[in-house]
Amino acid sequence: MITHKKRILTGDTPTGKLHLGHYVGSVENRLALQDEYDCFFIIANKHAFTTRAERPDEIRTSVIEIATDYLACGIDPNKSCMFVQSEVPAIDELTFFFAMLIPFNRVMRNPTLAQEIKDKDLGDKYPFGFPMYAVGQTADILAFRPELVPVGEDQLPHLELTREVARRFDQIYCGVDSHTEDKDYITAGGLFPVIQPKLGRVTRLVGIGAPSADGNLLKMSKSLNNAIFLSDGADVVQKKVMSMYTDPKRITGKEPGETSPDKNPLWAFHETFNTDKAWVDEYRARYAAGTVGDVPVKRKLVEVLNTLIDPIRTRRQHFEQRPDDVIDALRIGTKKANAVAEVTLALAKKAMKQDFFPRTLTLT
Ligand code: ATP
Ligand code: MG
């Protein structure tokens, strides 16, 4: 059933499981907003093929893992709709039309694509579908004509492209004046809203690994082997934290320690997850003075992270034993996603004067 609440669209690529970066970058917002908005969470399985087309089994497994993570985090399938991208054909159809509205060079100038090519070492061997995914993402979003899109900061260039597509479509096919303010595109007769990003509490959580060659800490990422996953066991969390990169010059009692969260992930994590601010202030001062070493600060972090992850882990175990419930949540969500996306596509085709025949889509 299509309701009249405002909509949210966001999602994840099934290239692994959800990690702490997803939690603070996007999932927290999703949980906070799922009562107020009609939420659509896309599991973008076709985008996973950009880097692992030869590993379809992994992608399939990851779709289920991510859906299980959603449920474990507290996303309620009776309120929110989680769905599989490749089962919503209207998205592909919009992608083709939208691809005609963006210059090729504009897509290639997207800094997130450039960063991914670098971080994931794709060189010049990436498939044609790799830049195509940035265009596809504009359709993932606009198919739902959402009000808000909760994301981490790496997604902002993609969202800017989406805003450009919406403006261009509305101007060309719906007669919206190019001087219209972004917030007024719908009242001016546009089909697509010029969407707003909604950044999380932390817009870019760093990973647990050493900095890259340019000296910057990489973002926590499923594909970069630097993540703490929401499904990691307590012992795995402990192992990852105790071997986390910190400050190589740091020797207890001899050198002051680096406490900047851009340089030392240990402090990025305490700042983000430790709710005992007095502890953080005290230990940060001692670490900076060289009177406390990594070990107690890491031990505390293990405690803090396991307190956050424990209830998620417990709920996850519940759903891991009920794979049919996970599939059902996806099936129901995908049906609802299709209902909305089909309406959008029909309206878009009408605006583009390509509405030759009516159609209905059946999903069993
Ligand atoms: P991949 O390595 O396959 O690109 P990823 O870890 O970057 O995976 P995505 O599926 O690309 O995860 O991102 C899903 C959402 O989570 C996006 O909104 C993204 O901005 C957000 N996100 C991902 N990593 C972080 C992070 N480290 N900090 C904050 N937000 C993040
Ligand atoms: Mg990513």
Coordinates of N, CA and C and ligand atoms in Angstrom, one line a residue, residues 13 15 22 112 116 120 133 154-155 219-223, ligand 2:
T13 N 25.5 -1.3 -0.6 CA 25.9 -2.3 -1.6 C 26.3 -3.6 -0.9
T15 N 28.5 -5.9 -0.6 CA 29.9 -6.3 -0.8 C 30.4 -6.8 0.5
H22 N 28.8 2.3 8.8 CA 27.4 2.3 8.4 C 26.5 2.8 9.5
T112 N 33.9 10.9 -5.9 CA 33.8 9.6 -5.2 C 34.2 8.4 -6.1
E116 N 37.2 5.9 -5.2 CA 37.0 4.4 -5.2 C 38.0 3.7 -6.2
K120 N 40.3 1.2 -4.2 CA 40.0 -0.2 -4.5 C 41.0 -0.8 -5.6
Y133 N 27.2 3.0 -12.6 CA 26.6 2.8 -11.3 C 26.2 4.2 -10.7
D154 N 30.9 10.3 1.8 CA 31.4 9.9 0.5 C 30.3 9.9 -0.6
Q155 N 29.0 9.9 -0.1 CA 27.9 9.8 -1.1 C 27.5 11.2 -1.6
K219 N 38.7 5.6 5.0 CA 37.4 5.5 5.6 C 37.2 4.0 5.9
M220 N 36.4 3.7 6.9 CA 36.1 2.3 7.2 C 35.2 1.9 6.0
S221 N 35.5 0.7 5.5 CA 34.9 0.3 4.3 C 34.8 -1.3 4.3
K222 N 33.7 -1.8 3.8 CA 33.6 -3.2 3.7 C 34.7 -3.8 2.9
S223 N 35.1 -3.1 1.8 CA 36.0 -3.7 0.8 C 37.5 -3.5 1.2
Ligands
MG2 MG 31.2 2.6 -0.6

